[in-house]
Amino acid sequence: MKLTPVGIDIAKSVFQVHYVDEETGEIVNRPIKRAKFLEYFANRTPCLIGMEACGGSQHWARQLTKLGHEVKLMPAEFVKAFNIRNKSDAADARAIWLAVQQ
């Protein structure tokens, strides 16, 4: 089974999620509030989630793994190579999405 890759940029109150919808081909790059984050992924089929490694990502990786997702934590230096635009949450989420597929 091929897992859908998802890139997540973690911030204090809003997380940016980037992926391509398998059914429609639509590029989804949406902010999700911290309070709704786990609820959003509890309602999804298992997917491959990429995040930059940091103290907070360890916690979220454990929670997402409990929900059945596969999580890959990557160092920021690796993800930085994939960022082609100015630094923003949306651009970072896209760079993480690209990096997790490599």
mmCIF file of N, CA and C in Angstrom:
data_model
loop_
_atom_site.group_PDB
_atom_site.id
_atom_site.type_symbol
_atom_site.label_atom_id
_atom_site.label_comp_id
_atom_site.label_asym_id
_atom_site.label_seq_id
_atom_site.Cartn_x
_atom_site.Cartn_y
_atom_site.Cartn_z
ATOM 1 N N MET A 1 0.844 -1.182 0.000
ATOM 2 C CA MET A 1 0.000 0.000 0.000
ATOM 3 C C MET A 1 0.888 1.243 0.000
ATOM 4 N N LYS A 2 0.636 2.147 -0.930
ATOM 5 C CA LYS A 2 1.400 3.381 -1.026
ATOM 6 C C LYS A 2 0.763 4.432 -0.128
ATOM 7 N N LEU A 3 1.578 4.985 0.774
ATOM 8 C CA LEU A 3 1.083 5.997 1.696
ATOM 9 C C LEU A 3 1.176 7.377 1.054
ATOM 10 N N THR A 4 0.166 8.206 1.285
ATOM 11 C CA THR A 4 0.163 9.574 0.780
ATOM 12 C C THR A 4 1.160 10.408 1.576
ATOM 13 N N PRO A 5 2.131 11.069 0.913
ATOM 14 C CA PRO A 5 3.069 11.912 1.651
ATOM 15 C C PRO A 5 2.410 13.226 2.079
ATOM 16 N N VAL A 6 2.707 13.641 3.319
ATOM 17 C CA VAL A 6 2.178 14.880 3.880
ATOM 18 C C VAL A 6 3.328 15.616 4.552
ATOM 19 N N GLY A 7 3.463 16.902 4.277
ATOM 20 C CA GLY A 7 4.468 17.736 4.939
ATOM 21 C C GLY A 7 3.797 18.633 5.957
ATOM 22 N N ILE A 8 4.370 18.690 7.171
ATOM 23 C CA ILE A 8 3.795 19.502 8.239
ATOM 24 C C ILE A 8 4.854 20.433 8.790
ATOM 25 N N ASP A 9 4.541 21.717 8.822
ATOM 26 C CA ASP A 9 5.395 22.706 9.469
ATOM 27 C C ASP A 9 4.759 23.056 10.806
ATOM 28 N N ILE A 10 5.493 22.796 11.878
ATOM 29 C CA ILE A 10 4.963 22.998 13.226
ATOM 30 C C ILE A 10 5.273 24.420 13.696
ATOM 31 N N ALA A 11 4.275 25.082 14.253
ATOM 32 C CA ALA A 11 4.445 26.406 14.839
ATOM 33 C C ALA A 11 3.751 26.421 16.206
ATOM 34 N N LYS A 12 3.700 27.577 16.827
ATOM 35 C CA LYS A 12 3.115 27.632 18.174
ATOM 36 C C LYS A 12 1.630 27.319 18.199
ATOM 37 N N SER A 13 0.849 28.005 17.403
ATOM 38 C CA SER A 13 -0.599 27.814 17.491
ATOM 39 C C SER A 13 -1.233 27.272 16.212
ATOM 40 N N VAL A 14 -0.561 27.408 15.086
ATOM 41 C CA VAL A 14 -1.120 26.950 13.813
ATOM 42 C C VAL A 14 -0.077 26.102 13.093
ATOM 43 N N PHE A 15 -0.486 24.913 12.660
ATOM 44 C CA PHE A 15 0.388 24.023 11.896
ATOM 45 C C PHE A 15 -0.012 24.111 10.432
ATOM 46 N N GLN A 16 0.978 24.155 9.546
ATOM 47 C CA GLN A 16 0.721 24.206 8.112
ATOM 48 C C GLN A 16 0.867 22.801 7.547
ATOM 49 N N VAL A 17 -0.139 22.336 6.813
ATOM 50 C CA VAL A 17 -0.159 20.987 6.244
ATOM 51 C C VAL A 17 -0.168 21.098 4.729
ATOM 52 N N HIS A 18 0.709 20.321 4.065
ATOM 53 C CA HIS A 18 0.808 20.348 2.604
ATOM 54 C C HIS A 18 0.787 18.913 2.083
ATOM 55 N N TYR A 19 -0.084 18.642 1.091
ATOM 56 C CA TYR A 19 -0.128 17.350 0.415
ATOM 57 C C TYR A 19 -0.896 17.507 -0.890
ATOM 58 N N VAL A 20 -0.839 16.479 -1.716
ATOM 59 C CA VAL A 20 -1.608 16.450 -2.958
ATOM 60 C C VAL A 20 -2.709 15.419 -2.783
ATOM 61 N N ASP A 21 -3.945 15.834 -2.994
ATOM 62 C CA ASP A 21 -5.092 14.937 -2.852
ATOM 63 C C ASP A 21 -5.019 13.859 -3.927
ATOM 64 N N GLU A 22 -5.059 12.597 -3.507
ATOM 65 C CA GLU A 22 -4.944 11.462 -4.435
ATOM 66 C C GLU A 22 -6.097 11.409 -5.438
ATOM 67 N N GLU A 23 -7.294 11.725 -5.007
ATOM 68 C CA GLU A 23 -8.472 11.586 -5.862
ATOM 69 C C GLU A 23 -8.594 12.698 -6.888
ATOM 70 N N THR A 24 -8.394 13.947 -6.448
ATOM 71 C CA THR A 24 -8.618 15.079 -7.341
ATOM 72 C C THR A 24 -7.339 15.661 -7.935
ATOM 73 N N GLY A 25 -6.187 15.370 -7.332
ATOM 74 C CA GLY A 25 -4.931 15.963 -7.780
ATOM 75 C C GLY A 25 -4.744 17.388 -7.281
ATOM 76 N N GLU A 26 -5.644 17.847 -6.427
ATOM 77 C CA GLU A 26 -5.583 19.202 -5.893
ATOM 78 C C GLU A 26 -4.438 19.327 -4.886
ATOM 79 N N ILE A 27 -3.706 20.431 -4.960
ATOM 80 C CA ILE A 27 -2.650 20.715 -3.987
ATOM 81 C C ILE A 27 -3.300 21.361 -2.776
ATOM 82 N N VAL A 28 -3.145 20.719 -1.619
ATOM 83 C CA VAL A 28 -3.745 21.214 -0.381
ATOM 84 C C VAL A 28 -2.633 21.783 0.485
ATOM 85 N N ASN A 29 -2.736 23.051 0.821
ATOM 86 C CA ASN A 29 -1.769 23.716 1.694
ATOM 87 C C ASN A 29 -2.588 24.559 2.657
ATOM 88 N N ARG A 30 -2.932 23.976 3.806
ATOM 89 C CA ARG A 30 -3.876 24.632 4.702
ATOM 90 C C ARG A 30 -3.323 24.716 6.118
ATOM 91 N N PRO A 31 -3.689 25.787 6.801
ATOM 92 C CA PRO A 31 -3.333 25.886 8.226
ATOM 93 C C PRO A 31 -4.348 25.131 9.081
ATOM 94 N N ILE A 32 -3.857 24.491 10.133
ATOM 95 C CA ILE A 32 -4.729 23.788 11.076
ATOM 96 C C ILE A 32 -4.332 24.223 12.479
ATOM 97 N N LYS A 33 -5.322 24.626 13.260
ATOM 98 C CA LYS A 33 -5.050 25.050 14.633
ATOM 99 C C LYS A 33 -4.605 23.859 15.470
ATOM 100 N N ARG A 34 -3.767 24.142 16.454
ATOM 101 C CA ARG A 34 -3.198 23.116 17.328
ATOM 102 C C ARG A 34 -4.292 22.250 17.956
ATOM 103 N N ALA A 35 -5.397 22.848 18.374
ATOM 104 C CA ALA A 35 -6.467 22.117 19.048
ATOM 105 C C ALA A 35 -7.140 21.108 18.122
ATOM 106 N N LYS A 36 -7.147 21.346 16.820
ATOM 107 C CA LYS A 36 -7.825 20.471 15.850
ATOM 108 C C LYS A 36 -6.860 19.542 15.115
ATOM 109 N N PHE A 37 -5.571 19.627 15.422
ATOM 110 C CA PHE A 37 -4.559 18.902 14.665
ATOM 111 C C PHE A 37 -4.741 17.383 14.729
ATOM 112 N N LEU A 38 -4.813 16.811 15.911
ATOM 113 C CA LEU A 38 -4.957 15.364 16.035
ATOM 114 C C LEU A 38 -6.305 14.887 15.504
ATOM 115 N N GLU A 39 -7.343 15.697 15.689
ATOM 116 C CA GLU A 39 -8.668 15.346 15.165
ATOM 117 C C GLU A 39 -8.627 15.241 13.641
ATOM 118 N N TYR A 40 -7.894 16.144 12.997
ATOM 119 C CA TYR A 40 -7.775 16.143 11.540
ATOM 120 C C TYR A 40 -7.130 14.841 11.059
ATOM 121 N N PHE A 41 -6.066 14.397 11.715
ATOM 122 C CA PHE A 41 -5.368 13.193 11.283
ATOM 123 C C PHE A 41 -6.017 11.913 11.785
ATOM 124 N N ALA A 42 -6.866 11.996 12.784
ATOM 125 C CA ALA A 42 -7.600 10.814 13.244
ATOM 126 C C ALA A 42 -8.613 10.384 12.198
ATOM 127 N N ASN A 43 -9.091 11.331 11.397
ATOM 128 C CA ASN A 43 -10.111 11.051 10.386
ATOM 129 C C ASN A 43 -9.534 10.745 9.009
ATOM 130 N N ARG A 44 -8.213 10.610 8.890
ATOM 131 C CA ARG A 44 -7.564 10.334 7.604
ATOM 132 C C ARG A 44 -7.074 8.896 7.546
ATOM 133 N N THR A 45 -6.967 8.390 6.327
ATOM 134 C CA THR A 45 -6.340 7.086 6.156
ATOM 135 C C THR A 45 -4.859 7.229 6.487
ATOM 136 N N PRO A 46 -4.184 6.153 6.865
ATOM 137 C CA PRO A 46 -2.757 6.251 7.211
ATOM 138 C C PRO A 46 -1.948 6.876 6.075
ATOM 139 N N CYS A 47 -1.028 7.763 6.446
ATOM 140 C CA CYS A 47 -0.205 8.438 5.463
ATOM 141 C C CYS A 47 1.227 8.578 5.982
ATOM 142 N N LEU A 48 2.132 8.965 5.103
ATOM 143 C CA LEU A 48 3.526 9.201 5.433
ATOM 144 C C LEU A 48 3.676 10.674 5.762
ATOM 145 N N ILE A 49 4.008 10.983 7.011
ATOM 146 C CA ILE A 49 4.075 12.366 7.472
ATOM 147 C C ILE A 49 5.526 12.754 7.697
ATOM 148 N N GLY A 50 5.920 13.877 7.124
ATOM 149 C CA GLY A 50 7.264 14.414 7.316
ATOM 150 C C GLY A 50 7.208 15.673 8.161
ATOM 151 N N MET A 51 8.155 15.777 9.111
ATOM 152 C CA MET A 51 8.268 16.966 9.965
ATOM 153 C C MET A 51 9.742 17.258 10.209
ATOM 154 N N GLU A 52 10.056 18.527 10.441
ATOM 155 C CA GLU A 52 11.402 18.883 10.860
ATOM 156 C C GLU A 52 11.601 18.413 12.290
ATOM 157 N N ALA A 53 12.764 17.846 12.558
ATOM 158 C CA ALA A 53 13.052 17.337 13.898
ATOM 159 C C ALA A 53 13.293 18.497 14.866
ATOM 160 N N CYS A 54 12.546 18.490 15.967
ATOM 161 C CA CYS A 54 12.715 19.456 17.054
ATOM 162 C C CYS A 54 12.052 18.848 18.285
ATOM 163 N N GLY A 55 12.116 19.536 19.391
ATOM 164 C CA GLY A 55 11.530 19.008 20.617
ATOM 165 C C GLY A 55 10.046 18.745 20.505
ATOM 166 N N GLY A 56 9.310 19.629 19.889
ATOM 167 C CA GLY A 56 7.866 19.467 19.740
ATOM 168 C C GLY A 56 7.488 18.375 18.751
ATOM 169 N N SER A 57 8.325 18.171 17.749
ATOM 170 C CA SER A 57 7.995 17.164 16.734
ATOM 171 C C SER A 57 8.038 15.759 17.310
ATOM 172 N N GLN A 58 8.858 15.537 18.326
ATOM 173 C CA GLN A 58 8.919 14.212 18.955
ATOM 174 C C GLN A 58 7.562 13.841 19.554
ATOM 175 N N HIS A 59 6.955 14.804 20.241
ATOM 176 C CA HIS A 59 5.638 14.577 20.845
ATOM 177 C C HIS A 59 4.592 14.278 19.775
ATOM 178 N N TRP A 60 4.543 15.125 18.731
ATOM 179 C CA TRP A 60 3.528 14.960 17.690
ATOM 180 C C TRP A 60 3.753 13.674 16.908
ATOM 181 N N ALA A 61 5.010 13.270 16.726
ATOM 182 C CA ALA A 61 5.299 12.018 16.026
ATOM 183 C C ALA A 61 4.746 10.824 16.802
ATOM 184 N N ARG A 62 4.896 10.832 18.107
ATOM 185 C CA ARG A 62 4.347 9.744 18.926
ATOM 186 C C ARG A 62 2.827 9.699 18.824
ATOM 187 N N GLN A 63 2.185 10.861 18.880
ATOM 188 C CA GLN A 63 0.723 10.907 18.805
ATOM 189 C C GLN A 63 0.215 10.440 17.436
ATOM 190 N N LEU A 64 0.875 10.867 16.369
ATOM 191 C CA LEU A 64 0.456 10.480 15.018
ATOM 192 C C LEU A 64 0.715 8.997 14.765
ATOM 193 N N THR A 65 1.784 8.465 15.325
ATOM 194 C CA THR A 65 2.069 7.034 15.184
ATOM 195 C C THR A 65 0.990 6.205 15.865
ATOM 196 N N LYS A 66 0.495 6.679 17.002
ATOM 197 C CA LYS A 66 -0.601 5.982 17.689
ATOM 198 C C LYS A 66 -1.855 5.929 16.822
ATOM 199 N N LEU A 67 -2.033 6.918 15.947
ATOM 200 C CA LEU A 67 -3.192 6.960 15.057
ATOM 201 C C LEU A 67 -2.994 6.100 13.805
ATOM 202 N N GLY A 68 -1.812 5.488 13.655
ATOM 203 C CA GLY A 68 -1.564 4.600 12.536
ATOM 204 C C GLY A 68 -0.776 5.196 11.384
ATOM 205 N N HIS A 69 -0.290 6.411 11.528
ATOM 206 C CA HIS A 69 0.484 7.060 10.469
ATOM 207 C C HIS A 69 1.962 6.715 10.616
ATOM 208 N N GLU A 70 2.697 6.807 9.510
ATOM 209 C CA GLU A 70 4.148 6.644 9.545
ATOM 210 C C GLU A 70 4.759 8.042 9.549
ATOM 211 N N VAL A 71 5.642 8.317 10.516
ATOM 212 C CA VAL A 71 6.210 9.653 10.670
ATOM 213 C C VAL A 71 7.715 9.594 10.457
ATOM 214 N N LYS A 72 8.227 10.521 9.639
ATOM 215 C CA LYS A 72 9.666 10.663 9.437
ATOM 216 C C LYS A 72 10.075 12.050 9.914
ATOM 217 N N LEU A 73 11.019 12.087 10.849
ATOM 218 C CA LEU A 73 11.565 13.347 11.329
ATOM 219 C C LEU A 73 12.878 13.597 10.601
ATOM 220 N N MET A 74 13.020 14.815 10.070
ATOM 221 C CA MET A 74 14.197 15.144 9.273
ATOM 222 C C MET A 74 14.878 16.377 9.852
ATOM 223 N N PRO A 75 16.211 16.436 9.810
ATOM 224 C CA PRO A 75 16.900 17.633 10.277
ATOM 225 C C PRO A 75 16.588 18.832 9.385
ATOM 226 N N ALA A 76 16.574 20.009 9.981
ATOM 227 C CA ALA A 76 16.231 21.233 9.245
ATOM 228 C C ALA A 76 17.185 21.488 8.089
ATOM 229 N N GLU A 77 18.440 21.104 8.219
ATOM 230 C CA GLU A 77 19.416 21.308 7.147
ATOM 231 C C GLU A 77 19.031 20.533 5.891
ATOM 232 N N PHE A 78 18.463 19.335 6.069
ATOM 233 C CA PHE A 78 18.045 18.530 4.928
ATOM 234 C C PHE A 78 16.837 19.163 4.239
ATOM 235 N N VAL A 79 15.909 19.656 5.016
ATOM 236 C CA VAL A 79 14.685 20.249 4.461
ATOM 237 C C VAL A 79 14.987 21.576 3.773
ATOM 238 N N LYS A 80 15.952 22.319 4.298
ATOM 239 C CA LYS A 80 16.274 23.645 3.764
ATOM 240 C C LYS A 80 16.652 23.579 2.281
ATOM 241 N N ALA A 81 17.251 22.491 1.864
ATOM 242 C CA ALA A 81 17.646 22.346 0.458
ATOM 243 C C ALA A 81 16.447 22.316 -0.483
ATOM 244 N N PHE A 82 15.283 21.971 0.015
ATOM 245 C CA PHE A 82 14.087 21.855 -0.817
ATOM 246 C C PHE A 82 13.238 23.127 -0.825
ATOM 247 N N ASN A 83 13.582 24.111 -0.002
ATOM 248 C CA ASN A 83 12.816 25.352 0.066
ATOM 249 C C ASN A 83 13.277 26.274 -1.052
ATOM 250 N N ILE A 84 12.400 26.545 -2.018
ATOM 251 C CA ILE A 84 12.785 27.322 -3.193
ATOM 252 C C ILE A 84 12.275 28.770 -3.156
ATOM 253 N N ARG A 85 11.489 29.104 -2.145
ATOM 254 C CA ARG A 85 10.936 30.461 -2.048
ATOM 255 C C ARG A 85 11.349 31.085 -0.728
ATOM 256 N N ASN A 86 10.774 32.254 -0.473
ATOM 257 C CA ASN A 86 11.022 32.911 0.805
ATOM 258 C C ASN A 86 10.493 32.058 1.947
ATOM 259 N N LYS A 87 11.063 32.246 3.113
ATOM 260 C CA LYS A 87 10.665 31.445 4.267
ATOM 261 C C LYS A 87 9.289 31.869 4.762
ATOM 262 N N SER A 88 8.376 30.916 4.744
ATOM 263 C CA SER A 88 7.037 31.105 5.299
ATOM 264 C C SER A 88 6.546 29.722 5.712
ATOM 265 N N ASP A 89 5.480 29.669 6.480
ATOM 266 C CA ASP A 89 4.964 28.374 6.912
ATOM 267 C C ASP A 89 4.527 27.518 5.734
ATOM 268 N N ALA A 90 3.866 28.123 4.760
ATOM 269 C CA ALA A 90 3.395 27.381 3.594
ATOM 270 C C ALA A 90 4.569 26.862 2.767
ATOM 271 N N ALA A 91 5.587 27.684 2.566
ATOM 272 C CA ALA A 91 6.760 27.258 1.800
ATOM 273 C C ALA A 91 7.526 26.172 2.543
ATOM 274 N N ASP A 92 7.619 26.281 3.858
ATOM 275 C CA ASP A 92 8.300 25.256 4.656
ATOM 276 C C ASP A 92 7.557 23.927 4.599
ATOM 277 N N ALA A 93 6.233 23.961 4.667
ATOM 278 C CA ALA A 93 5.441 22.728 4.596
ATOM 279 C C ALA A 93 5.633 22.057 3.236
ATOM 280 N N ARG A 94 5.710 22.846 2.180
ATOM 281 C CA ARG A 94 5.941 22.280 0.846
ATOM 282 C C ARG A 94 7.334 21.669 0.757
ATOM 283 N N ALA A 95 8.330 22.326 1.324
ATOM 284 C CA ALA A 95 9.699 21.799 1.312
ATOM 285 C C ALA A 95 9.787 20.485 2.095
ATOM 286 N N ILE A 96 9.085 20.411 3.215
ATOM 287 C CA ILE A 96 9.060 19.179 4.006
ATOM 288 C C ILE A 96 8.366 18.076 3.213
ATOM 289 N N TRP A 97 7.285 18.411 2.520
ATOM 290 C CA TRP A 97 6.569 17.449 1.689
ATOM 291 C C TRP A 97 7.490 16.894 0.603
ATOM 292 N N LEU A 98 8.261 17.751 -0.028
ATOM 293 C CA LEU A 98 9.206 17.310 -1.048
ATOM 294 C C LEU A 98 10.299 16.433 -0.435
ATOM 295 N N ALA A 99 10.809 16.833 0.712
ATOM 296 C CA ALA A 99 11.905 16.101 1.355
ATOM 297 C C ALA A 99 11.484 14.716 1.820
ATOM 298 N N VAL A 100 10.275 14.572 2.314
ATOM 299 C CA VAL A 100 9.834 13.272 2.834
ATOM 300 C C VAL A 100 9.674 12.253 1.711
ATOM 301 N N GLN A 101 9.545 12.694 0.487
ATOM 302 C CA GLN A 101 9.403 11.784 -0.647
ATOM 303 C C GLN A 101 10.737 11.270 -1.159
ATOM 304 N N GLN A 102 11.834 11.883 -0.727
ATOM 305 C CA GLN A 102 13.175 11.474 -1.196
ATOM 306 C C GLN A 102 13.687 10.267 -0.474
#
